Coordinates of C-alpha atoms and ligand atoms in Angstrom, one line a residue:
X404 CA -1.4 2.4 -7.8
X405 CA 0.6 -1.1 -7.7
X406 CA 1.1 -2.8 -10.8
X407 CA 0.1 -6.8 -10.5
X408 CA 2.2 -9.6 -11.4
X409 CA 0.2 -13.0 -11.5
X410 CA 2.7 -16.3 -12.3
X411 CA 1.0 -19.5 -13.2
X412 CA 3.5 -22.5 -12.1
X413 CA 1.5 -25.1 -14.5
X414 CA 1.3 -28.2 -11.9
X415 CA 2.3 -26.6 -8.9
X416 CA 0.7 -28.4 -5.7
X417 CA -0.4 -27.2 -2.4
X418 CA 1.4 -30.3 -0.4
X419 CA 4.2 -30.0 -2.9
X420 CA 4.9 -26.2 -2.1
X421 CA 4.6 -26.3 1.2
X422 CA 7.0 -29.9 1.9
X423 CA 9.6 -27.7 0.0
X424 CA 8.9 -24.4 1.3
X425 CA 12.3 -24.0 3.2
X426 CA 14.3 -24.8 0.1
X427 CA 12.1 -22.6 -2.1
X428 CA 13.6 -19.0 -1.6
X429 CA 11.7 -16.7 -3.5
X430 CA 8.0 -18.5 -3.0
X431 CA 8.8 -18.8 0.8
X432 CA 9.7 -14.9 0.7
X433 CA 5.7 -13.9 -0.4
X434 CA 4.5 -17.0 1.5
X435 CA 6.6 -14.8 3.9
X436 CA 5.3 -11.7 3.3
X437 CA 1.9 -12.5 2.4
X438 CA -1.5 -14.7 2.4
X439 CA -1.0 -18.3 1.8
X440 CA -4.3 -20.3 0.3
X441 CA -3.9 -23.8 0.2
X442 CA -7.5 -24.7 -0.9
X443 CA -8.1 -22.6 -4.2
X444 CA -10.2 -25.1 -6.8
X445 CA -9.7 -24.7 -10.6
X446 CA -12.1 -25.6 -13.3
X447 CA -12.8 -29.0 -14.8
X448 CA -11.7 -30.8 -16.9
X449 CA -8.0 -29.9 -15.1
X450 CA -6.5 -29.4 -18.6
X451 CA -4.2 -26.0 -19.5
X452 CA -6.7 -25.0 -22.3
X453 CA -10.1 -25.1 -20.2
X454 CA -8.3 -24.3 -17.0
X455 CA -6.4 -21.0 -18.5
X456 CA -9.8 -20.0 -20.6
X457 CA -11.4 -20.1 -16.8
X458 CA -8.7 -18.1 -15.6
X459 CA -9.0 -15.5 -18.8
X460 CA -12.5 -14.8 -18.7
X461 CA -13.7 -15.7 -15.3
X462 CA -16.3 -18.1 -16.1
X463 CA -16.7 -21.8 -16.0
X464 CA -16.4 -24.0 -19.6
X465 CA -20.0 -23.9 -20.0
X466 CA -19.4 -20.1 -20.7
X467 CA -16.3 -19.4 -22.1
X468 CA -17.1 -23.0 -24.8
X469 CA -13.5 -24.0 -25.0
X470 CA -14.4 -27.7 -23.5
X471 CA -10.9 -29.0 -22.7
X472 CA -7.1 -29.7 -24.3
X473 CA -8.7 -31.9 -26.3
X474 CA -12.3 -32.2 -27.8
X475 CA -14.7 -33.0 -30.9
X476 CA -15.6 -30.0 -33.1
X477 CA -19.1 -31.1 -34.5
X478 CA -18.7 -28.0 -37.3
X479 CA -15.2 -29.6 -38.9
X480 CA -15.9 -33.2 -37.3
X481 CA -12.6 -33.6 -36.2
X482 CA -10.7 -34.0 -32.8
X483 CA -9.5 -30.3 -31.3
X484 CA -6.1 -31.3 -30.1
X485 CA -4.4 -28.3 -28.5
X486 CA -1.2 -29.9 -28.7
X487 CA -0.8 -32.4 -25.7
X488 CA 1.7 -35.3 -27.0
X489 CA 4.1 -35.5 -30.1
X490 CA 2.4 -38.8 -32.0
X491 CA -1.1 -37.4 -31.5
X492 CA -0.2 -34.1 -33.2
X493 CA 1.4 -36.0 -35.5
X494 CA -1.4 -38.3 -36.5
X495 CA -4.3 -35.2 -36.0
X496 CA -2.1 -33.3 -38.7
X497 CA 0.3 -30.6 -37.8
X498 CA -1.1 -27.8 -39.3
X499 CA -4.7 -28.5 -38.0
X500 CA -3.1 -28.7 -34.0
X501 CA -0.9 -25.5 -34.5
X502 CA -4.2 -23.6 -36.3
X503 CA -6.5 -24.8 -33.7
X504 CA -3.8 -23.9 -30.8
X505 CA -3.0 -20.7 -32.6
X506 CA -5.5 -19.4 -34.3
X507 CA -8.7 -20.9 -33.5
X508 CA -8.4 -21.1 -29.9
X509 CA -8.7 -17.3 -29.2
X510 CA -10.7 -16.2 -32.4
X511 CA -13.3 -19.2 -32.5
X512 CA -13.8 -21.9 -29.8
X513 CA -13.7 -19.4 -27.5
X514 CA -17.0 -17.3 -27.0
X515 CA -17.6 -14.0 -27.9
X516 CA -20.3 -13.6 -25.3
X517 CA -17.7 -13.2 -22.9
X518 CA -14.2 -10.7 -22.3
X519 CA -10.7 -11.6 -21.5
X520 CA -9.0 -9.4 -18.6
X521 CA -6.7 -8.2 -20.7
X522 CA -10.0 -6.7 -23.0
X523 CA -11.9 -5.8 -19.9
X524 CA -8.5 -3.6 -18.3
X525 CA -8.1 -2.0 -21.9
X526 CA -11.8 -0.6 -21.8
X527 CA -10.9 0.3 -18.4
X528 CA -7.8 2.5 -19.6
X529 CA -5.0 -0.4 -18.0
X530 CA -2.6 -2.1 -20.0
X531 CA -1.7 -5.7 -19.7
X532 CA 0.7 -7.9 -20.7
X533 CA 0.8 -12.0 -21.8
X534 CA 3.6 -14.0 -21.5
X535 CA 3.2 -17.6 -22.9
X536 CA -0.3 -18.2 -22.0
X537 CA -2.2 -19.3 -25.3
X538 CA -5.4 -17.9 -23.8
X539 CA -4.7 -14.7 -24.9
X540 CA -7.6 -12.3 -26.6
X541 CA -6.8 -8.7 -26.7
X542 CA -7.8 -6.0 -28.5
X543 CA -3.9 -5.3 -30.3
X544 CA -3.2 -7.7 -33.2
X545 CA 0.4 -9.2 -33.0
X546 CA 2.4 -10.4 -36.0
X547 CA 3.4 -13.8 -35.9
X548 CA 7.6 -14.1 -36.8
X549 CA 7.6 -17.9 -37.5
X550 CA 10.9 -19.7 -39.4
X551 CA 9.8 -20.1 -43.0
X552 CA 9.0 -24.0 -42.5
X553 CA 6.6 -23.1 -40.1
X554 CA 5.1 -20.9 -41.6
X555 CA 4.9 -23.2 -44.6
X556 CA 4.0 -26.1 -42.3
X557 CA 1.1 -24.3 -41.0
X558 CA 0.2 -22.4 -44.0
X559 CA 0.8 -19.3 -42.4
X560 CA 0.8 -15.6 -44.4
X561 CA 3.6 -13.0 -43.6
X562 CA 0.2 -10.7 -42.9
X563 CA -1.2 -13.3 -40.1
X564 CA -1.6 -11.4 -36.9
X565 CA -3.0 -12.5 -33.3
X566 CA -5.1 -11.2 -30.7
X567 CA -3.7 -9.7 -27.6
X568 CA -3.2 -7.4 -24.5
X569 CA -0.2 -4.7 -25.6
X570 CA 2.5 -6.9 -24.9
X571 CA 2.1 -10.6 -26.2
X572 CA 4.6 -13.1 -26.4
X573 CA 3.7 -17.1 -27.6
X574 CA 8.0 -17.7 -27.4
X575 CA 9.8 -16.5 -29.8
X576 CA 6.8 -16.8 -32.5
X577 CA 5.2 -13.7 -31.2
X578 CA 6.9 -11.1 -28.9
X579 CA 7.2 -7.4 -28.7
X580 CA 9.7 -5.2 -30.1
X581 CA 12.1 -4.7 -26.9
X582 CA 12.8 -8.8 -26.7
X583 CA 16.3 -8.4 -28.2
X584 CA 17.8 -11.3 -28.0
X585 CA 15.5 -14.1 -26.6
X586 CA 16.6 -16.7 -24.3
X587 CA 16.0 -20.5 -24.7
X588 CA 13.9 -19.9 -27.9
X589 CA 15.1 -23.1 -30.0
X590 CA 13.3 -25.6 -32.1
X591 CA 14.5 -27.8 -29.3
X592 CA 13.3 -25.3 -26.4
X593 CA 10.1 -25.3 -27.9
X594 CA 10.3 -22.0 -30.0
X595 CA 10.8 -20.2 -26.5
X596 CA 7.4 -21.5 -24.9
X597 CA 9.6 -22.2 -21.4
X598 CA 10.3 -21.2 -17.9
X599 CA 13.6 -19.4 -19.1
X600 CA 11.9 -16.9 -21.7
X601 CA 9.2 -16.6 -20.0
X602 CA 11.1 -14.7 -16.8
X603 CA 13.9 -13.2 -19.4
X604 CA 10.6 -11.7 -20.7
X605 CA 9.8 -10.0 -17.4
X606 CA 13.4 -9.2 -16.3
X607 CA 13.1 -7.1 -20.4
X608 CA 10.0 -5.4 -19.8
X609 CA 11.1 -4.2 -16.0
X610 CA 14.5 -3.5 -17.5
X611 CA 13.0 -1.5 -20.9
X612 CA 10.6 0.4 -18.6
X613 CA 8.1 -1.4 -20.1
X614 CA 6.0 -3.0 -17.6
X615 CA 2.1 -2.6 -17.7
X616 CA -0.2 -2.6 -15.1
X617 CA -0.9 -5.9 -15.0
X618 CA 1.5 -9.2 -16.3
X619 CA -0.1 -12.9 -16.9
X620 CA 3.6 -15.2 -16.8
X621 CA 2.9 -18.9 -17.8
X622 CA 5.9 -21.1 -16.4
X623 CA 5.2 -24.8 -18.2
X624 CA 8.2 -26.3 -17.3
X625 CA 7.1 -27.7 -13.7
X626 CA 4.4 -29.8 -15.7
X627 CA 6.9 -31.9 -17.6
X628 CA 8.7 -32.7 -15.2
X629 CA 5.7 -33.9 -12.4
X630 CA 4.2 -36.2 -15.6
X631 CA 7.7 -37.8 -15.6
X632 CA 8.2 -38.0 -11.8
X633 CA 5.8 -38.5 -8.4
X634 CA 3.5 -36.0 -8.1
X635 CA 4.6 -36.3 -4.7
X636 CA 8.2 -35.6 -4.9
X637 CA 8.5 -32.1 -6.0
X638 CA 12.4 -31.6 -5.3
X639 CA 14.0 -30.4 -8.5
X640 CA 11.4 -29.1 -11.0
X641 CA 10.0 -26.6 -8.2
X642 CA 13.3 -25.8 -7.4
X643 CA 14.0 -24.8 -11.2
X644 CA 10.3 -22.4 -10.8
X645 CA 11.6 -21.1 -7.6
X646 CA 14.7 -19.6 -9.5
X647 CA 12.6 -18.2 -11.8
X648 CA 10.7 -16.1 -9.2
X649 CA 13.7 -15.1 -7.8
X650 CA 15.3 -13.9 -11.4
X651 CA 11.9 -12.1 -11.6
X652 CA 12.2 -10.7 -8.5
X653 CA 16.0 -9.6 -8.8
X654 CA 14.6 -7.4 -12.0
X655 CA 13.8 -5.0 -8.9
X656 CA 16.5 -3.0 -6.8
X657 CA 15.5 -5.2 -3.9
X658 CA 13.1 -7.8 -3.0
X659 CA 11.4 -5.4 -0.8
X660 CA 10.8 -2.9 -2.9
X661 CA 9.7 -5.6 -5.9
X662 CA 6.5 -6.2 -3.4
X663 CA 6.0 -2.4 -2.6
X664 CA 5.8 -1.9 -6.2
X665 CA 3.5 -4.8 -7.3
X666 CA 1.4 -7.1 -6.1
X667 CA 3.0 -10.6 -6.3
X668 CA 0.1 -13.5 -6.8
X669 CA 1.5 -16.9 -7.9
X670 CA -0.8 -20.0 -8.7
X671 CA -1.4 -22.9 -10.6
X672 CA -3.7 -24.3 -12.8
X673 CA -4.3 -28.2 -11.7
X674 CA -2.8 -30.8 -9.8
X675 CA -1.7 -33.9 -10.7
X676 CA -2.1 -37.8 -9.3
X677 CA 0.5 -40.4 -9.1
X678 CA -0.2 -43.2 -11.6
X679 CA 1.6 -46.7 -10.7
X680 CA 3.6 -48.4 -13.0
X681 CA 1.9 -51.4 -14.0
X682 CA -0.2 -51.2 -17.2
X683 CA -3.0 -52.4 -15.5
X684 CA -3.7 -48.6 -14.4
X685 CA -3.9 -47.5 -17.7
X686 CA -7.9 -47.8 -19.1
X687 CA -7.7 -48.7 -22.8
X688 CA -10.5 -47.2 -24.2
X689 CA -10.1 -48.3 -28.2
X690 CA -10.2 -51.9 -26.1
X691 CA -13.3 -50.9 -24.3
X692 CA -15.5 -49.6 -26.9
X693 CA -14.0 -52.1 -29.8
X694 CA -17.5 -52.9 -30.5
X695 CA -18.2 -49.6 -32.4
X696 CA -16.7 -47.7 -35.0
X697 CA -14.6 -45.0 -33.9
X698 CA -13.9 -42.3 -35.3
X699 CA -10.0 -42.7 -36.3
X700 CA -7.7 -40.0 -34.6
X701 CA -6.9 -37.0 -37.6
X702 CA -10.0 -38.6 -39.7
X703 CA -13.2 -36.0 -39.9
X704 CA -16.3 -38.0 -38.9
X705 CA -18.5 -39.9 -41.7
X706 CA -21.4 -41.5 -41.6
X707 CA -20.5 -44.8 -40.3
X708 CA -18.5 -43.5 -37.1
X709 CA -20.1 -43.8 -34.0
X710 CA -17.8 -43.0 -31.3
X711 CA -15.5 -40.3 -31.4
X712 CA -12.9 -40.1 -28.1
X713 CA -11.5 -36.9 -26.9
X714 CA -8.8 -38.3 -24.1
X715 CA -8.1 -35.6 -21.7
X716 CA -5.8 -37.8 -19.8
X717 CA -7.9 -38.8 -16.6
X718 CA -11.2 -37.5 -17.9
X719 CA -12.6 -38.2 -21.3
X720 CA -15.2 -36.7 -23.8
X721 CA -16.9 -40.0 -25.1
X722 CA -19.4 -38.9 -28.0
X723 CA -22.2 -40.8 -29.4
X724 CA -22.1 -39.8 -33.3
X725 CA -25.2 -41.8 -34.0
X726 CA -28.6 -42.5 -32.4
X727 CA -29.1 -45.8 -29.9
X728 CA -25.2 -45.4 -29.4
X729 CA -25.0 -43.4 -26.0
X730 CA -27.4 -45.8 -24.4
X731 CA -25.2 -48.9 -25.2
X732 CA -22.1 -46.9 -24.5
X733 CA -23.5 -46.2 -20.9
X734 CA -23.5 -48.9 -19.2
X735 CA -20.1 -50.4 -20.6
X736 CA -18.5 -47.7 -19.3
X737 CA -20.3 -47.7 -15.7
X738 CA -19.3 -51.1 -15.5
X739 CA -15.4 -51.0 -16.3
X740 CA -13.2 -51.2 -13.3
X741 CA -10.8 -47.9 -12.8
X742 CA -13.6 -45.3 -14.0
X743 CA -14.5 -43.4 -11.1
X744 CA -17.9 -42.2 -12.3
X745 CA -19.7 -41.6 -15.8
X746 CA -21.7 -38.3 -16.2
X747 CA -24.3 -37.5 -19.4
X748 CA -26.7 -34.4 -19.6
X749 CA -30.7 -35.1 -20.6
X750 CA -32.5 -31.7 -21.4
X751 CA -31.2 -29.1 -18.4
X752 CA -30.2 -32.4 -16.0
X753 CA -26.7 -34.1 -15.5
X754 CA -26.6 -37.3 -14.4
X755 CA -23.9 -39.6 -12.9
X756 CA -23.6 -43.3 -12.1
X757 CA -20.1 -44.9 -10.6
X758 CA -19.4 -48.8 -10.6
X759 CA -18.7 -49.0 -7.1
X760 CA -21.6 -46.4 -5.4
X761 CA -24.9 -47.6 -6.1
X762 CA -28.0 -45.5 -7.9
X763 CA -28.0 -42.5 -9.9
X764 CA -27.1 -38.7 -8.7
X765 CA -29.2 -36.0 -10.7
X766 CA -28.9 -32.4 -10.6
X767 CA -29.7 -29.2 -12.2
X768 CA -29.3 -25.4 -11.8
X769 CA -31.3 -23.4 -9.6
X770 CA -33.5 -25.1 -6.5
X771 CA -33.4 -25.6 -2.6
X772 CA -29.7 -26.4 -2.1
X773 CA -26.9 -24.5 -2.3
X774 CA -22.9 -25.4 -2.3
X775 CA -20.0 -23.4 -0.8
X776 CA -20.3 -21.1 -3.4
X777 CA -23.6 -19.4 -2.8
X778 CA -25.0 -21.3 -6.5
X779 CA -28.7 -22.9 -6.1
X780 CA -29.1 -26.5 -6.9
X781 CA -32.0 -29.3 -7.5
X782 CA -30.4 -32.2 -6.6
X783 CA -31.8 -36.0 -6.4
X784 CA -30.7 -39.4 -5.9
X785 CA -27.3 -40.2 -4.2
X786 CA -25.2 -37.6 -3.1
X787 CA -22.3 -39.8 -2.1
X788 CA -21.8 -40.5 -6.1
X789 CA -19.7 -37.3 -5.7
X790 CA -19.1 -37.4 -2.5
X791 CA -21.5 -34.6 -1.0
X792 CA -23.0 -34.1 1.9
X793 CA -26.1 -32.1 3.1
X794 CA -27.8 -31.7 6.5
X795 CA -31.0 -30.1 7.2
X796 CA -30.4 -26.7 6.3
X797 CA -29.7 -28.2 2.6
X798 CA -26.1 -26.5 2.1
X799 CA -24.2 -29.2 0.8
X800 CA -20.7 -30.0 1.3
X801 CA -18.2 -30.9 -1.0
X802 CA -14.8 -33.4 -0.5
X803 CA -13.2 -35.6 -2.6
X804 CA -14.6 -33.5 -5.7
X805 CA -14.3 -29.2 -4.7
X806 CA -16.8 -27.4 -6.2
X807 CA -18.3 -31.0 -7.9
X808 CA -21.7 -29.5 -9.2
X809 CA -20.9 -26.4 -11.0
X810 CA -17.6 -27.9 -12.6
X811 CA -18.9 -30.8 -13.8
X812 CA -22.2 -28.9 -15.1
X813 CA -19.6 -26.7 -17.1
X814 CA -18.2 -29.1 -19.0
X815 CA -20.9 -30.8 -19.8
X816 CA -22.9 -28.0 -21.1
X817 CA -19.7 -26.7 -22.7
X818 CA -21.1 -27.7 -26.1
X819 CA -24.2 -28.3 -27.1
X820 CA -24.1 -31.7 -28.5
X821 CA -24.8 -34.7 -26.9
X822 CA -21.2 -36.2 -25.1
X823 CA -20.2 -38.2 -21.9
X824 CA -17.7 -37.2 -19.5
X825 CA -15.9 -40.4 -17.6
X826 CA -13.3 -40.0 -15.1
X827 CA -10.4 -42.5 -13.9
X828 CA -10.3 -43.1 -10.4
X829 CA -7.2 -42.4 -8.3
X830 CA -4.2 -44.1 -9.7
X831 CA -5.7 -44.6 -12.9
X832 CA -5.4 -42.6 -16.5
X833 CA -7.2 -43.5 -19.7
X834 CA -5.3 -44.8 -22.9
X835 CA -5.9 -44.0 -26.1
X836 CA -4.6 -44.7 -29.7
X837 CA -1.6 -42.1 -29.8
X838 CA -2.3 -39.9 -26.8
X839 CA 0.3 -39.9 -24.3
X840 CA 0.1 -41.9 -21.4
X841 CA 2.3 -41.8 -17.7
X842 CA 2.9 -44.7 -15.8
X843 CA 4.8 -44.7 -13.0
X844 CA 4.6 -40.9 -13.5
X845 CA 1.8 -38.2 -13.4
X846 CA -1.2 -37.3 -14.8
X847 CA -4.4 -34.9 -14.8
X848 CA -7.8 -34.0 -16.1
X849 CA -10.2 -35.2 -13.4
X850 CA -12.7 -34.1 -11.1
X851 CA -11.1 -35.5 -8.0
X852 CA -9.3 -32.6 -5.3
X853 CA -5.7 -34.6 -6.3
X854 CA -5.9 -32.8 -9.6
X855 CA -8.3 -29.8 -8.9
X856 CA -6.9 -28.3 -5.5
X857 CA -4.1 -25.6 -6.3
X858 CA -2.2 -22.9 -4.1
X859 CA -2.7 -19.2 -4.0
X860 CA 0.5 -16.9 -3.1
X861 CA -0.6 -13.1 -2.7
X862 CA 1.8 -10.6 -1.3
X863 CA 2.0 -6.6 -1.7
X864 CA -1.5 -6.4 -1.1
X865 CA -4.3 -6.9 2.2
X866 CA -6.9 -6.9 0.0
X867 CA -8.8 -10.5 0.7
X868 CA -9.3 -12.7 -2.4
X869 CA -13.4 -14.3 -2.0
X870 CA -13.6 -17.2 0.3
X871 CA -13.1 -20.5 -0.5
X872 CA -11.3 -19.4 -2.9
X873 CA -12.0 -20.2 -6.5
X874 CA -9.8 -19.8 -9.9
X875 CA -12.6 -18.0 -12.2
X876 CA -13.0 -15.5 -8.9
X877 CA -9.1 -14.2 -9.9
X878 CA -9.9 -12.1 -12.8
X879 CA -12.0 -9.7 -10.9
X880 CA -10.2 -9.7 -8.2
X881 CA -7.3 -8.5 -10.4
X882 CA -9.9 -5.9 -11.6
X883 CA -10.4 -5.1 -8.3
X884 CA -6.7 -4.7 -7.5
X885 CA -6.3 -2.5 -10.5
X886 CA -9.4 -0.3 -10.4
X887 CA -10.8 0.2 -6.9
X888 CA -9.4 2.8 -6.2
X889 CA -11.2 4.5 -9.6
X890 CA -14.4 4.7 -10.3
X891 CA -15.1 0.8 -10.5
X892 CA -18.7 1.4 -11.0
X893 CA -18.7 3.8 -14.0
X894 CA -16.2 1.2 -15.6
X895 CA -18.5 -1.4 -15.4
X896 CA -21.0 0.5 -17.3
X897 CA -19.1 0.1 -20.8
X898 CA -18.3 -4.0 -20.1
X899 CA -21.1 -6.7 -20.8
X900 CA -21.8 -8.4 -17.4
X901 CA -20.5 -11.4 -17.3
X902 CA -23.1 -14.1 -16.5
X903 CA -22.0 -16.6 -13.4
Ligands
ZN724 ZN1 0.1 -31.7 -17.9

């Protein structure tokens, strides 16, 4: 059976891959050789951390309860900061974001009412392998080889271990015996969390014999660079993660026989949307919501907060901390020019208003309609809040915002508490004390298709991935690609179902 290597090109976009295709040797040879989707959606809020949790367990953020990069833990009353921009970690404490990124991340936000692929192939007798992604539950623990400061930075033991598939590597910081000499695995390269260690890894494990059935590769480094540039442009940065599917390609005697071996799938996890220059596009939020006490970023929540903000970049977790506060927050935020639309949940419902399209949109699970997806839905008030459409046979279409419904249920309901989810509109990003910020540059988070439509390369394989394609439908179909030729069924009867 083929082994399966899936690479995640963190900001790669459909329009982007295929404007550069004929410069792009090693994508355009499986775009070549196999199935090109340019229409897959990923989850929401279009962050790494909810977006590769999707990926890991299959399951929307409503499931798998990590809510975003970035998010308020009721239990600790802090801000979650998974590490997105050097002031913000600064100021929300060092050791807290490298705990919380890697510790906490895989051992407690994330549910235990649901498996990882790499838990679900180990039941099933596979073995799997993580390179870089810091969703990463396994059933191996991994010791963590951190430079003393580190360690004593983030009050780390010598006896600390981490979940994971058999081979994990976070960099340098955690990697398996056979990584000899690691490449690019600085202070200053980021302790080896880049494109360059990531495909040394693979050329290793190819090289050492060591290659498991099926190997997860996170390439970051295109993300960087698209936050700095257009999203449009491309040019470089892709040209940089093109070389690195070729280097992991070259760890084969040929090409050819690196796609009769394995299955080749290469994806993304979010796009991004050009922000103009002028400050005017950024929407300062501590200016918005001045009137109320909020809760101060690094500071754990006390009785006379009100607001705490959890800025995801284009989409924000606004939470009420006191009672009366959400329904003076509501209309503030409806009202501001550059929010696209303002969503809250009441009992099972979500609502959502926008400045510019009039009424209310309600929904909730189950009922008449159904989306593209085959999911039921009760839906009232004013479809084109998210831009939907139905006709009589109630089967409603989505545009401007793929897979609206069930996305934005699941990170609503991705916590308990009470919280608001506000997007920017096109062009636009929210600001916040310390968080970073990209004008004239990129950014992501939203619900719109500019930072929620990715691309799907599959070669070495015929097998059809489920139509329209959907990121939390790849882990079973790497199941699938794995197992089906075995007893899939008898498999499934040691594995909790996962719920949909
Ligand atoms: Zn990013």
């Amino acid at each position: 059976m083929k082994k399966v290597i899936f690479v995640l090109i963190d900001s790669l976009m459909p329009h982007v891959l295929e404007s550069q295709k004929e410069r792009l040797k090693g994508l355009r040879f499986l775009m070549d050789h196999g199935t090109y989707h340019s229409n897959m959606v990923t989850v929401f809020p279009t962050m790494t951390a909810s977006v590769d949790s999707s990926l890991m367990t299959g399951v929307y953020p409503d499931t798998h309860k990590v809510p975003g990069l970035i998010w308020w833990n009721p239990h600790t009353g802090r801000i979650v900061n998974y590490v997105n921009g050097g002031l913000s970690v600064w100021k929300s404490g060092l050791r807290d974001s490298f705990r919380n990124v890697f510790f906490n991340m895989n051992e407690v936000h994330l549910s235990r009412n649901v498996t990882t692929i790499f838990e679900e192939l180990e039941a099933r007798g596979k073995t799997s392998a993580s390179i870089n992604f810091i969703l990463h539950r396994g059933k191996k623990r991994h010791p963590v080889q951190i430079p003393w400061y580190l360690r004593w930075m983030m009050g780390i033991s010598k006896n600390d271990t981490v979940p994971g598939p058999d081979w994990l590597t976070l960099g340098r910081m955690v990697r398996p015996h056979f990584l000899r000499s690691p490449k690019a695995s600085g202070p200053l390269q980021g302790f080896g969390i880049n494109d360059d260690f990531a495909a040394d890894a693979v050329k290793q494990m190819v090289h050492e014999g060591m290659q498991p059935d099926l190997t997860m590769v996170y390439l970051p480094d295109n993300d960087h660079h698209v936050h700095k540039t257009n999203p449009d442009h491309g040019g470089d940065p892709l040209l940089q993660a093109d070389q690195k599917i070729c280097s992991m390609l070259d760890a084969f005697p040929s090409w050819e026989e690196a796609i009769e071996k394995n299955i080749w799938v290469i994806g993304s996890d979010h796009g991004q949307t050009a922000i103009p220059k002028d400050p005017e596009y950024n929407i300062d939020l501590d200016d918005l919501l001045q009137s109320f006490c909020i809760l101060p970023v690094g500071k754990t929540a006390k009785g006379h907060h009100e607001v705490a903000i959890a800025n995801n970049e284009r989409m924000t977790y606004i939470y009420p901390l006191k009672p009366g506060v959400k329904r003076a927050l509501l209309p503030r935020l409806v009202e501001r020019n550059g929010i696209d639309f303002v969503a809250w949940k009441e009992g099972p419902s979500v609502h959502v208003e926008s400045n510019d399209r009039k009424g209310r949109l309600s929904f909730t699970k189950d009922g008449p309609y159904t989306d593209e997806y085959g999911r039921s839905w009760s839906v009232e008030g004013n479809l084109e809040i998210l831009d939907l459409s139905s006709g009589d046979d109630q089967r409603i279409l989505a545009r401007d915002y793929p897979d609206a419904l069930s996305r934005l249920y699941g990170a609503l309901f991705s916590q308990e508490i009470d919280s608001i989810v506000i997007t920017a509109e096109p062009r636009y990003e929210f600001s916040s004390k310390y968080y970073p910020t990209h004008l004239g540059g990129g950014s992501h988070g939203s619900l719109h298709r500019y930072d929620s439509t990715i691309p799907l390369i599959v070669a070495g394989t015929n097998r059809p991935i489920p139509q329209p394609p959907r990121l939390v439908d790849l882990k079973d179909y790497f199941i699938r690609l794995l197992t089906e030729e075995e007893s899939l069924l008898a498999a499934h009867q040691d594995v909790p179902v996962l719920q949909r």
